[in-house]
Coordinates of C-alpha atoms in Angstrom, one line a residue:
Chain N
X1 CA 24.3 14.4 -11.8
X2 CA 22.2 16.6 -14.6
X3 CA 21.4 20.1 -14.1
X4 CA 18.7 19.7 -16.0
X5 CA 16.0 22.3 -14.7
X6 CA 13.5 19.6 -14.5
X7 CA 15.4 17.4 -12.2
X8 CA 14.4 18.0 -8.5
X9 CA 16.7 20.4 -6.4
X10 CA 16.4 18.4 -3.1
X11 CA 18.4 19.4 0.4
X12 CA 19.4 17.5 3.3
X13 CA 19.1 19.3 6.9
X14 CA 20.5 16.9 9.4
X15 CA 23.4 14.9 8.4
X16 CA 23.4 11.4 11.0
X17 CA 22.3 8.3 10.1
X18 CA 19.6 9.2 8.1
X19 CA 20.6 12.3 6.6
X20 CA 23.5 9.8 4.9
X21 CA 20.8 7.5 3.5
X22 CA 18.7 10.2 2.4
X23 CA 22.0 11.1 -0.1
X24 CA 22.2 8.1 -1.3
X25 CA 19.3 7.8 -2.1
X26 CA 19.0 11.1 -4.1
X27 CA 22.4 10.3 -5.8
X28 CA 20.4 6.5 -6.9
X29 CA 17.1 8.6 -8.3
X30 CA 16.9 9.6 -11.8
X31 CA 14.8 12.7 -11.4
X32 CA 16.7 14.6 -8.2
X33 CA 19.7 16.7 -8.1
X34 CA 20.9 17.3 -4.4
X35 CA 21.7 21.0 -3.7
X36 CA 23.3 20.7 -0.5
X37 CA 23.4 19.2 2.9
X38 CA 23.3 21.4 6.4
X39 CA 24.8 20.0 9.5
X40 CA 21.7 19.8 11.8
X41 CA 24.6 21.3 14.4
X42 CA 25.8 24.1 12.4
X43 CA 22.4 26.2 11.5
X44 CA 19.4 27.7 13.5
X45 CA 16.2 28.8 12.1
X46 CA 17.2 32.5 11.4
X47 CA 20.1 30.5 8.7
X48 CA 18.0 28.4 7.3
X49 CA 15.8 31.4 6.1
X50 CA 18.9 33.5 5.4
X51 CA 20.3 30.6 3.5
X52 CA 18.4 27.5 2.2
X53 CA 15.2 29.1 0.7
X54 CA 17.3 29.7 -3.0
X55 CA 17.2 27.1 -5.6
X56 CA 15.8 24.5 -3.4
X57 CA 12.5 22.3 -4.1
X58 CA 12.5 20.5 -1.1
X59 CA 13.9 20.2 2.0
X60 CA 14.9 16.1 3.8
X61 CA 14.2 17.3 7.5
X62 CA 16.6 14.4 8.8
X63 CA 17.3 16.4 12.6
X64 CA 16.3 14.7 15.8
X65 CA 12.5 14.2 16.0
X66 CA 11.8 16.9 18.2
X67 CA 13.4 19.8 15.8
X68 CA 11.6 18.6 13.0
X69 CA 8.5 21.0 13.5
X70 CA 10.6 24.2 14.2
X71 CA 12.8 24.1 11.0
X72 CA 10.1 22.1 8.9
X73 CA 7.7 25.0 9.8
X74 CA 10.5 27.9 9.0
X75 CA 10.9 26.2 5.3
X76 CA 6.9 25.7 5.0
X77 CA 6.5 29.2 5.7
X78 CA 8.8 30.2 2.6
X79 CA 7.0 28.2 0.2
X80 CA 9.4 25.6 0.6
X81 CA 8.4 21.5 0.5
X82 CA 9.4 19.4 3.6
X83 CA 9.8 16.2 4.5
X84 CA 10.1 14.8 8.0
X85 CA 10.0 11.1 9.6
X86 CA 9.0 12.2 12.7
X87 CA 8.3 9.3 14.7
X88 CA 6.3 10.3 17.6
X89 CA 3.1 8.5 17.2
X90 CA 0.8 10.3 19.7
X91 CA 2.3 13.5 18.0
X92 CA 1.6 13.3 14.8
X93 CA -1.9 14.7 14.2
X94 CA -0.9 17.7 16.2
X95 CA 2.4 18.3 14.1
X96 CA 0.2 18.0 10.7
X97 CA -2.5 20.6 12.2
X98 CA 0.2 23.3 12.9
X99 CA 2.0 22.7 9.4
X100 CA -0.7 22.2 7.5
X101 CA -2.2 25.7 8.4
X102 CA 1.5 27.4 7.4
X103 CA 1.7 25.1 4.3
X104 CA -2.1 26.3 2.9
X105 CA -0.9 29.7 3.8
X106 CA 2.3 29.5 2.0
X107 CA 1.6 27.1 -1.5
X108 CA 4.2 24.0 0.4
X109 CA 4.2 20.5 0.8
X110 CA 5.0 19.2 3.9
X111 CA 4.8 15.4 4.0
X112 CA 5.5 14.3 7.7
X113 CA 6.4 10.8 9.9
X114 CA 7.8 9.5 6.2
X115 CA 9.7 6.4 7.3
X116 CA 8.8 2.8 7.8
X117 CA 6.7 3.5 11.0
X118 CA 5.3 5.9 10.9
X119 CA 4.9 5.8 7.3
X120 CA 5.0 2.7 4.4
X121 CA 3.4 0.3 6.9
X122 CA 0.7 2.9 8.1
X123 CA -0.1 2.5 4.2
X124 CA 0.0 -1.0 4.2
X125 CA -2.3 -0.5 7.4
X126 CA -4.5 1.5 5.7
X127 CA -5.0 -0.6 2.4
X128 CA -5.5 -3.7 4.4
X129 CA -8.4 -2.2 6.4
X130 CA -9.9 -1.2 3.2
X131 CA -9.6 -4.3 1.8
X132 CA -11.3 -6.1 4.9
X133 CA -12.9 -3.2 7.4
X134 CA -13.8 -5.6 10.2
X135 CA -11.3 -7.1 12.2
X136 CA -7.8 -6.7 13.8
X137 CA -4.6 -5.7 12.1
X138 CA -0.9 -6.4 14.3
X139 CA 2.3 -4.7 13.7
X140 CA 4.9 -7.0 14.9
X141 CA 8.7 -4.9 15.0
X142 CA 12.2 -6.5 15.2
X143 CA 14.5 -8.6 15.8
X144 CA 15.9 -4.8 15.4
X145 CA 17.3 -2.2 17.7
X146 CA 15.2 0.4 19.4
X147 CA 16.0 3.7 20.1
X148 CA 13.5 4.6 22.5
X149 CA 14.3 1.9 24.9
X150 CA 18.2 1.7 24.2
X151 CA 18.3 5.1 25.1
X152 CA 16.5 4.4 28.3
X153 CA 18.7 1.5 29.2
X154 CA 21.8 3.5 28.5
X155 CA 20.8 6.4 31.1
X156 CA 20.6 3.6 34.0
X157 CA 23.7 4.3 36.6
X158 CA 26.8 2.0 36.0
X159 CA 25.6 1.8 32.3
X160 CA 28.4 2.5 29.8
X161 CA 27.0 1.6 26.6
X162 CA 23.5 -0.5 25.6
X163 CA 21.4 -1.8 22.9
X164 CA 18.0 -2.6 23.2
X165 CA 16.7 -5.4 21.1
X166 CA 12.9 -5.9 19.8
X167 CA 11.8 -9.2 19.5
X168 CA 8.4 -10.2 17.9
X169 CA 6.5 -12.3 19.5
X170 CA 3.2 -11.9 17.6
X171 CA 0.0 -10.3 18.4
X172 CA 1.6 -7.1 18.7
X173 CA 3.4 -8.6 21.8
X174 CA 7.7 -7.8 22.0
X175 CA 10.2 -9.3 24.6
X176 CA 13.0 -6.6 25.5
X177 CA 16.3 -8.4 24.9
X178 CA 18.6 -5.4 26.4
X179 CA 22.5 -6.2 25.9
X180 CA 24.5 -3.9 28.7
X181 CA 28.3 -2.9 28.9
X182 CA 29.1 -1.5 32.5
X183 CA 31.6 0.8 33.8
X184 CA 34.5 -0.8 35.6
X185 CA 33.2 -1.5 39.2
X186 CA 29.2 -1.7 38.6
X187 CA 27.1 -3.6 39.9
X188 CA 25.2 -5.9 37.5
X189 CA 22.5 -7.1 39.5
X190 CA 21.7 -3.2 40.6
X191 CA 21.9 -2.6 36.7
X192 CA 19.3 -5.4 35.6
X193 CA 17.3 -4.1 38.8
X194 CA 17.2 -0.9 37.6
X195 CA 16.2 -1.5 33.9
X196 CA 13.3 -3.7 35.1
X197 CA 11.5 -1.2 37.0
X198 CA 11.9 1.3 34.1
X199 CA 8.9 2.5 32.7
X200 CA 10.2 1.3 29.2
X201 CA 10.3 -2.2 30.2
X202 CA 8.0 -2.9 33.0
X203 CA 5.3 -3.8 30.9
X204 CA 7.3 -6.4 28.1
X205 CA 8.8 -9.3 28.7
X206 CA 12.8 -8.0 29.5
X207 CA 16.2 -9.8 29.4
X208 CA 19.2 -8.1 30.7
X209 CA 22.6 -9.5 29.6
X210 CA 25.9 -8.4 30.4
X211 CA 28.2 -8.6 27.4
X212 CA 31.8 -7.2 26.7
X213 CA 31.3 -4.6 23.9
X214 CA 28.0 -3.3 23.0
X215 CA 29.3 -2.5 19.9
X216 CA 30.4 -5.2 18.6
X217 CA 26.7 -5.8 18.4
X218 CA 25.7 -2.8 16.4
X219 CA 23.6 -3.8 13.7
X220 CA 20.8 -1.6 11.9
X221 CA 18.8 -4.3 10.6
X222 CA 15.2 -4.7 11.6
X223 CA 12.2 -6.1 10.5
X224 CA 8.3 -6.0 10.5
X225 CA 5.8 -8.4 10.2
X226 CA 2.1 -7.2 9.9
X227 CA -0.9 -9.3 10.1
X228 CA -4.4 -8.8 9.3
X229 CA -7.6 -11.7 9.5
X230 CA -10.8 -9.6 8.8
X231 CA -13.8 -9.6 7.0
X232 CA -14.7 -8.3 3.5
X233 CA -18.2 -7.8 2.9
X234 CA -19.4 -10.7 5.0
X235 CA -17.0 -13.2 4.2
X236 CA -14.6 -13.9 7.3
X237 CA -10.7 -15.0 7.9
X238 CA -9.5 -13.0 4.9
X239 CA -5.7 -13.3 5.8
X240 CA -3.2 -10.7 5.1
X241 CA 0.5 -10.6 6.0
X242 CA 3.0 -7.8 5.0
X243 CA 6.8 -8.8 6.3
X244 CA 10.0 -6.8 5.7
X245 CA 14.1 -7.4 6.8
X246 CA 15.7 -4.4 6.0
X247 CA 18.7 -1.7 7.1
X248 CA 17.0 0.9 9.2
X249 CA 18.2 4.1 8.1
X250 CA 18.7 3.2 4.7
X251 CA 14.9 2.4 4.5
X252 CA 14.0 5.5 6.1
X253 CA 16.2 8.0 3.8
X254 CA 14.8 6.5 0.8
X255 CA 11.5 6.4 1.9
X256 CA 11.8 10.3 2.5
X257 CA 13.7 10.7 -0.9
X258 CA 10.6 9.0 -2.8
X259 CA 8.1 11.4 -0.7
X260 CA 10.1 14.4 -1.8
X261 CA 8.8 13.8 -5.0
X262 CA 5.5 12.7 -4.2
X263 CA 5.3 16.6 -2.4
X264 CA 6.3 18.6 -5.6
X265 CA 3.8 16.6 -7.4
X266 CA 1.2 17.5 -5.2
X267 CA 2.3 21.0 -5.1
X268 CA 2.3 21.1 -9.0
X269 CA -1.3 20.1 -8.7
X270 CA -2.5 23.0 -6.2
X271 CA -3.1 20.2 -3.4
X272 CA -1.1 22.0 -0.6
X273 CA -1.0 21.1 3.3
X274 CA 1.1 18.9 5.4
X275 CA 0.5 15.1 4.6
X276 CA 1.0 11.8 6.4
X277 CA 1.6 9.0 4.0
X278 CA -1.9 7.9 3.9
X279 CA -2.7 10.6 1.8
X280 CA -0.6 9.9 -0.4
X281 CA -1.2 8.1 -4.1
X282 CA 1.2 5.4 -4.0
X283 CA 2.5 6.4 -8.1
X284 CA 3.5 9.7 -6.8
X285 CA 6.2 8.3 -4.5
X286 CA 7.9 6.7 -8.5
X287 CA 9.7 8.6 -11.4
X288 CA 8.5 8.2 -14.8
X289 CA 5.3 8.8 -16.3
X290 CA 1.8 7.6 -15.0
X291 CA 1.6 6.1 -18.6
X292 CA 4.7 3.8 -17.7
X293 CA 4.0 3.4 -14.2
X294 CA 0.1 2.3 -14.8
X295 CA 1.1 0.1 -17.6
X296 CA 4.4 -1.4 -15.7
X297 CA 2.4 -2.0 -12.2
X298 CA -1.4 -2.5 -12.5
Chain J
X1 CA -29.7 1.5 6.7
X2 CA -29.9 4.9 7.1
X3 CA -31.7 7.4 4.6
X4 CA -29.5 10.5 5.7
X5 CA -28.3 12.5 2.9
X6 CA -25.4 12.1 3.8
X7 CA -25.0 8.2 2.7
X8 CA -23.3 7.8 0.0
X9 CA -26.2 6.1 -2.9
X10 CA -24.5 3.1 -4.5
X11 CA -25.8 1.2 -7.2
X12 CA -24.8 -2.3 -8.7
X13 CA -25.0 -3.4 -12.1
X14 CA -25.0 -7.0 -13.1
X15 CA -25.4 -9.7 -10.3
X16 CA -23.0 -12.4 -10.5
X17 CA -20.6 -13.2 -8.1
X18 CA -18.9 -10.2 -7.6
X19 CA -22.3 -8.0 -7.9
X20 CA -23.3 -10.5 -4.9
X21 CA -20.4 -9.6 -2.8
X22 CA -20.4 -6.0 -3.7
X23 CA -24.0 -5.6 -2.1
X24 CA -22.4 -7.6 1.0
X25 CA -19.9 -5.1 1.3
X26 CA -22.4 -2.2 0.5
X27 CA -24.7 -3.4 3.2
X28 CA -21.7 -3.1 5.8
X29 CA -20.1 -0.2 5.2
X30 CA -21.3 2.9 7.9
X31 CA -21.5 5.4 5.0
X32 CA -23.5 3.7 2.2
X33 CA -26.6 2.3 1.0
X34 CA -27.5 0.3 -1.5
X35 CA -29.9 2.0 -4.2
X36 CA -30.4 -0.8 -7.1
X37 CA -29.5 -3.7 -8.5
X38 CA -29.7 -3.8 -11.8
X39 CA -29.2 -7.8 -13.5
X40 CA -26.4 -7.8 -16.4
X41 CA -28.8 -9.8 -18.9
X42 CA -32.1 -7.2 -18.4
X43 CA -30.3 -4.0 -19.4
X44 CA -28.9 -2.0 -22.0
X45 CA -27.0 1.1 -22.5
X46 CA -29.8 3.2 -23.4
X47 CA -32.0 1.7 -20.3
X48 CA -29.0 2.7 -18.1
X49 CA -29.1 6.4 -19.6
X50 CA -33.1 6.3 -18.7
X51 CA -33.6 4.7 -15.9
X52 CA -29.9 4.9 -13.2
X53 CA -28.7 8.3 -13.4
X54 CA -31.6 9.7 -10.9
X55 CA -30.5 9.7 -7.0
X56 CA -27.5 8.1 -7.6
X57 CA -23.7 8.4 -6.2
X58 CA -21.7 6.0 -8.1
X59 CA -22.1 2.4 -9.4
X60 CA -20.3 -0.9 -9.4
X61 CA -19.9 -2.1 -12.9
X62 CA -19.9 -5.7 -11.9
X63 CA -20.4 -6.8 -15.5
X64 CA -18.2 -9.3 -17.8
X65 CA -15.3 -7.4 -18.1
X66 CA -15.3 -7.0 -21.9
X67 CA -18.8 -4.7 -21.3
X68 CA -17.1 -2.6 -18.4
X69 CA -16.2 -0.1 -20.5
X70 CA -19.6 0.9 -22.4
X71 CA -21.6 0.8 -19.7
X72 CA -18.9 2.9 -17.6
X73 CA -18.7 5.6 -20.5
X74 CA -22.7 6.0 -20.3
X75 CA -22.6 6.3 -17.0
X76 CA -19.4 8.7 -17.0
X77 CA -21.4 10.8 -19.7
X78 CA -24.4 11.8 -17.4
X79 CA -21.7 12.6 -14.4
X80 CA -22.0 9.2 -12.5
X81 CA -19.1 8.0 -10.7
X82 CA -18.0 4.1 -11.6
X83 CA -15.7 1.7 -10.5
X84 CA -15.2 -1.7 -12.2
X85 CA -12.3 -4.7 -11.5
X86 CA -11.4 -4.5 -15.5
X87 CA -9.1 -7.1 -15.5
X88 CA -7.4 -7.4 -18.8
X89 CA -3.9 -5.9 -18.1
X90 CA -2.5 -5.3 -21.7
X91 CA -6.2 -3.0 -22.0
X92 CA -6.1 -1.0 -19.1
X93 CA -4.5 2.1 -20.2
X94 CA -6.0 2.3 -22.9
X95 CA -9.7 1.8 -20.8
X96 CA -7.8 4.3 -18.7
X97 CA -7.6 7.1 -21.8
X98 CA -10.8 6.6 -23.1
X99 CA -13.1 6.8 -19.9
X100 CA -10.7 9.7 -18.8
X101 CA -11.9 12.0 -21.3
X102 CA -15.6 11.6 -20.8
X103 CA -15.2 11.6 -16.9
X104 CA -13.4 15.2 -17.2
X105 CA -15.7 16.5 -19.5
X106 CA -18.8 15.4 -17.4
X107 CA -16.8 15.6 -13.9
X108 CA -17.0 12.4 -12.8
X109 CA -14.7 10.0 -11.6
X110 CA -14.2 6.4 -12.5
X111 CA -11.9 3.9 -10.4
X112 CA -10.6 1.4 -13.4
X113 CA -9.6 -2.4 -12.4
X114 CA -10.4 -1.8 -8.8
X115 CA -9.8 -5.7 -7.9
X116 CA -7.0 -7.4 -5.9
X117 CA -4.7 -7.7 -9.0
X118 CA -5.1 -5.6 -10.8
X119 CA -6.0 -3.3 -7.8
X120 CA -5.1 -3.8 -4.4
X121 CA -1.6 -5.7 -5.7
X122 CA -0.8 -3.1 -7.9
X123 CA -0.8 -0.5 -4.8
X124 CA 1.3 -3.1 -3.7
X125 CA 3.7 -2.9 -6.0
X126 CA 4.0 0.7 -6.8
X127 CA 5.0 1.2 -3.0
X128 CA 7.7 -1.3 -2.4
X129 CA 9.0 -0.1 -6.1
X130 CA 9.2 3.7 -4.0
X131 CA 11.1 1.6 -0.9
X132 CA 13.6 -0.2 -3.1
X133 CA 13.5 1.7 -6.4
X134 CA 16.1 -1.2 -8.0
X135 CA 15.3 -4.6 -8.0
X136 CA 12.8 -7.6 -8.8
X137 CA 9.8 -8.3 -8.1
X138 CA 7.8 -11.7 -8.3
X139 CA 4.0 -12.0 -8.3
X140 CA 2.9 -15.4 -7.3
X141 CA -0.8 -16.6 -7.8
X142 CA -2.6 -19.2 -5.7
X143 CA -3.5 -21.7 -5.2
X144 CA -6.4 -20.8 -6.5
X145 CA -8.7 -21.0 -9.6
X146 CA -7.7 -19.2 -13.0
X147 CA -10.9 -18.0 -14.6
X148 CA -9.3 -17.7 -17.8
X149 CA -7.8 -21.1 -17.8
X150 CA -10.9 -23.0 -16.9
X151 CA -12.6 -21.3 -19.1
X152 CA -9.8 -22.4 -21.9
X153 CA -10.2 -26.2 -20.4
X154 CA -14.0 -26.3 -20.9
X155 CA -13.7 -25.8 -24.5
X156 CA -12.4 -29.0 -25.3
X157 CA -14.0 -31.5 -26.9
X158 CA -15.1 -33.9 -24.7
X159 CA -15.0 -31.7 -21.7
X160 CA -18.2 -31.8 -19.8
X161 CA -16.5 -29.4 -16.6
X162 CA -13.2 -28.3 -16.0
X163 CA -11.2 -26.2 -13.3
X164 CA -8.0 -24.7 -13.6
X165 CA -6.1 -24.3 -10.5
X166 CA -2.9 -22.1 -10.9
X167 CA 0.0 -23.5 -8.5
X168 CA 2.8 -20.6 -7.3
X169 CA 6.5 -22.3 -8.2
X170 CA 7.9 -19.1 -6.7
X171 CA 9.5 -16.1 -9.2
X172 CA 6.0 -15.9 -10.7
X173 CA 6.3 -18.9 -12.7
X174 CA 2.9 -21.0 -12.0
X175 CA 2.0 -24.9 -12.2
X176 CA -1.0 -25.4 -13.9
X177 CA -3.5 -28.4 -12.5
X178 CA -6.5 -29.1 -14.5
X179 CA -8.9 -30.8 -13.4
X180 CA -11.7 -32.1 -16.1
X181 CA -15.0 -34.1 -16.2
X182 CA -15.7 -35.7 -19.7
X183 CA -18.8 -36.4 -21.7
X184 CA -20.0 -40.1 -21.9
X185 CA -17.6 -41.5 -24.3
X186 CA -14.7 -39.2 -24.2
X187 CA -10.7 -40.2 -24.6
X188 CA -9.0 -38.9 -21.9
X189 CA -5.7 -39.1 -23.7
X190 CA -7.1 -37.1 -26.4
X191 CA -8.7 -34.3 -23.8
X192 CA -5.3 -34.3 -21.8
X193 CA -3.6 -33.5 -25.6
X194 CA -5.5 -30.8 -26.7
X195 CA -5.5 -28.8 -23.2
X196 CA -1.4 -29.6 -23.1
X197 CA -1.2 -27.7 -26.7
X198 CA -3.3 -24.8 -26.0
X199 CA -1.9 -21.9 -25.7
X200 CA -3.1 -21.0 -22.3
X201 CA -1.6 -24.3 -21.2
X202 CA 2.0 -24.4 -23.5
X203 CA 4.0 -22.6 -21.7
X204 CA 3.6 -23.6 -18.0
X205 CA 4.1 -26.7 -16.0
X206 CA 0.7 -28.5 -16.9
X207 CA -1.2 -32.0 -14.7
X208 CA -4.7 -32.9 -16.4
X209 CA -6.4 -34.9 -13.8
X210 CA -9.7 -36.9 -14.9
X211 CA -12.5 -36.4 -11.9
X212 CA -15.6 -37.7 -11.4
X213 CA -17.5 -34.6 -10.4
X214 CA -16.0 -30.7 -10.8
X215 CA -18.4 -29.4 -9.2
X216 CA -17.2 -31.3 -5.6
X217 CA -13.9 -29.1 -5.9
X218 CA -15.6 -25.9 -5.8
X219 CA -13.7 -23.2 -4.0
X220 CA -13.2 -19.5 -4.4
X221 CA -10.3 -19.3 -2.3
X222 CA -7.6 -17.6 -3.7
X223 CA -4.1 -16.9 -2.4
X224 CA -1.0 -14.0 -3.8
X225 CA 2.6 -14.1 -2.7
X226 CA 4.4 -11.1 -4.0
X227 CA 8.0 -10.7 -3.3
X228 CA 10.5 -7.9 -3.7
X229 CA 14.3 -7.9 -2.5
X230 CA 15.6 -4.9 -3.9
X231 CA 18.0 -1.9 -3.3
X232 CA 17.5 1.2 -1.2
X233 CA 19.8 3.7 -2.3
X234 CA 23.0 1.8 -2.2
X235 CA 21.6 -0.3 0.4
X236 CA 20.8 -3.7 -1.5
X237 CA 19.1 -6.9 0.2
X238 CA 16.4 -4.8 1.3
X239 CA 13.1 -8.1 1.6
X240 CA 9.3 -7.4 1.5
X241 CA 6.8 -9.8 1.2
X242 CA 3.1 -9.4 0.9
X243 CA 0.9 -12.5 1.5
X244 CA -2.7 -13.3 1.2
X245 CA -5.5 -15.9 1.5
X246 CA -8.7 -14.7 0.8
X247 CA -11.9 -15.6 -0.5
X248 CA -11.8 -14.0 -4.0
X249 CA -15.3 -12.4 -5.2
X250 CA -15.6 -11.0 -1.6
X251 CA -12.5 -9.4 -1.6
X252 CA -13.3 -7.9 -5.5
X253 CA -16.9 -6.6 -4.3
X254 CA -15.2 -5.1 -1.2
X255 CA -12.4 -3.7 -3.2
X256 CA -14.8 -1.9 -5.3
X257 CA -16.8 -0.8 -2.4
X258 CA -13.9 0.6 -0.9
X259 CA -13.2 2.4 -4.5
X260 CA -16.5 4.0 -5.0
X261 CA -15.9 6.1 -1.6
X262 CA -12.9 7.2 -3.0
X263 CA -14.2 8.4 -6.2
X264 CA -16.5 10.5 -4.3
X265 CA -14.0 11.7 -2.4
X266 CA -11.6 12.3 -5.4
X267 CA -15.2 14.5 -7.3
X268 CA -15.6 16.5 -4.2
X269 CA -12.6 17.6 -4.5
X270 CA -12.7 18.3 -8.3
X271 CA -10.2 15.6 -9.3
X272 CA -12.0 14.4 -11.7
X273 CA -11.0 11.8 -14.4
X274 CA -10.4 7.6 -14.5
X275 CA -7.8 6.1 -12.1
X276 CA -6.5 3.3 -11.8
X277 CA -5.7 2.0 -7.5
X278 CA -2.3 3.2 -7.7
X279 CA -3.3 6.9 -8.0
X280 CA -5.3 6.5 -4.9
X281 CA -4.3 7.6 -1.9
X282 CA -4.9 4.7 0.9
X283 CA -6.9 7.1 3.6
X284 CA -9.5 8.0 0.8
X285 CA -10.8 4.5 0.8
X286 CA -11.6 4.4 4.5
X287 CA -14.8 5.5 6.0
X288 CA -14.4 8.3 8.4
X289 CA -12.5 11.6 9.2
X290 CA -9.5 12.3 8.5
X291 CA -7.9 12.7 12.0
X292 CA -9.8 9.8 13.3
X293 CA -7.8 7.5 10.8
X294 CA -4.3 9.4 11.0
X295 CA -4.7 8.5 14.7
X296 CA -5.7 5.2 14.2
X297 CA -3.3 4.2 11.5
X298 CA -0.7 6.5 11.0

């Protein structure tokens, strides 16, 4: 790695899943030297301003989704650039109102819900209603696990592991395909019972299946597949599809690492506040010049 | 359509197919209206210095695209916005240089090759380059007609009409299928030779086809399949895929439409200078505020 004071100093807060994809993904960049990486366990606010505000561009917020505005507003409020992927979707409009008001105060960056989605596809959502205002766009998830729901299916009494599946189905539609281990002695009918009437699932289409080991299973693939017909101008069925397979977190951390440098770049340039990824220019997310980027991709 | 000041006052200069669309697209947008139309053939540069630059925004340089650039730079020197779909890609930086300098001294803003490629693909591009930094990607045309082919087709000898449909073989390599209508009297052999040794023609898979009437295949349809499968920090196998099926001068003129709210966005906030789509950020070409399209997209 070069110490070259015009590579980006970049830190990882939050060391799961992501946090581990984030590194890599700093490691792989040309223009980023990483400065240090803080067990999401091990520090608290007060440390993170005793400790992480030296020598540090920007900060990978990769903690659970619901400590992402505490810490994120602790760095913003030192100047330093964040970047979340908080993934809350009725959330985030409130989350960019606080930050934004300590970032303007404070000359930082914060670019928040940076992943896949929240984040790449809202810009693909975003481009695609430009290019044909009238008309309905679908985001179709999976096959791919879910967090929200395997964590709801894993709560359910006689539960000893889960995984929640997403399966597309189009029109924005999913089935539920939820694979349960049980303790010894549960009762599998009380189990699939139970995950039906769940909030979760009462509304999809839900299959429960018993299987042996939920972790033989484990798998962090998952897909996307998002469709727009609208109309430009007057002219109807303009047809627009955007698919991705991909690994999960390793998606997320590097969409995060290429957002770290879009914020310095927009903090070189005055234009501080907390950002979604709509409001981003897409050549600030890439190393290199904008003469070999315009002249490479246009 | 509404006089409020508020509108923003949009003007189109030259009226061929994508000036058609443009006004389409102008005409449906909440936030516009349409101010002139100025015809290609019945102006010149110093008419466009004395008679557009009163009580309006921004205009749509719908022109040939070998004019773009003088009629942008008059319009840039009196402080009008522009936006064109410039579509020579070996020229567009250097467009991009010369227009920049007269947009920052006058403080305007011109959007440069504000079509779907170069334009719309190119935002494309640039973001799955930020989600998998390492790897290929493949831009695949069509089915659809090649301007610049048919063009090359019609000057044959012999030729009375021609189209050039361009094929997609997959890893951007294209099959050519021409499609000509002689002159009383012409050898087809000797038609089929000289379009199989043209330049435009050499180095592809090529069919000539003799028809009776060209006219009869008439179709703007156009089509794109752009693939990358690249690496995400160590991550590799990461698959995107962006398709569409569109009708092709609607989706330019609403492209550009699109583009001429952003450049107003981009002057009001003194980010002035010529831009190419991939320094646009996707929420500045959507009507609206701010938090009304973060919640709706985002």
């Amino acid at each position: 790695m070069s110490n070259l004071k015009s590579q980006i100093r970049v830190a990882i807060l939050g060391y799961g899943n992501i946090g581990r994809a984030a590194e890599e993904a700093i490691k792989a960049a040309p223009d980023m030297e990483l400065t240090g990486i803080y067990h999401h366990g091990d520090i608290n606010e007060q440390m993170v301003n005793d400790k992480m505000v030296n020598d540090i561009d920007v900060v990978l917020v990769c903690t659970p989704t619901r400590e992402v505005q505490k810490f994120a507003t602790v760095l913003a409020a030192r100047g330093i650039c964040t970047v979340d992927s908080f993934d809350i979707h009725g959330q985030i409009w409130n989350l960019r109102e606080n930050l934004d008001a300590v970032c303007q105060a404070n000359k930082a960056v914060s670019i928040i819900s940076a992943g896949w989605d929240p984040g790449s596809d809202s810009m693909i959502r975003a481009i695609l209603m430009a290019l044909a205002p009238k008309g309905l766009t679908y985001t179709n998830f999976g096959p791919g696990r879910s967090m929200g729901h395997t964590v709801a299916a894993k709560s359910k009494p006689g539960v000893k592991n889960a995984l929640s599946m997403t399966i597309p189905l189009g029109t924005g539609i999913h089935r539920r395909m939820v694979y349960v281990e049980l303790e010894e002695g549960a009762d599998f009918k009380a189990v699939e019972a139970a995950i039906l009437a769940d909030d979760y699932f009462a509304h999809d289409e839900t299959h429960v299946i018993q299987v042996e080991s939920v972790d033989a299973l484990n798998n962090v693939a998952h897909g996307v597949n998002l469709v727009r017909n609208g109309v430009s101008g007057e002219t109807h069925n303009q047809r627009f599809e955007f698919n991705m397979t991909i690994n999960n977190p390793a998606l997320t951390g590097q969409v995060m690492v290429s957002c770290a440098r879009a914020a310095l770049r927009m903090k070189a340039r005055g234009d501080f506040g907390a950002k979604t990824m709509i409001e981003i220019a897409p050549v600030d997310l890439l190393p290199g010049t904008k003469e070999s980027l315009i002249k490479a991709l246009v």
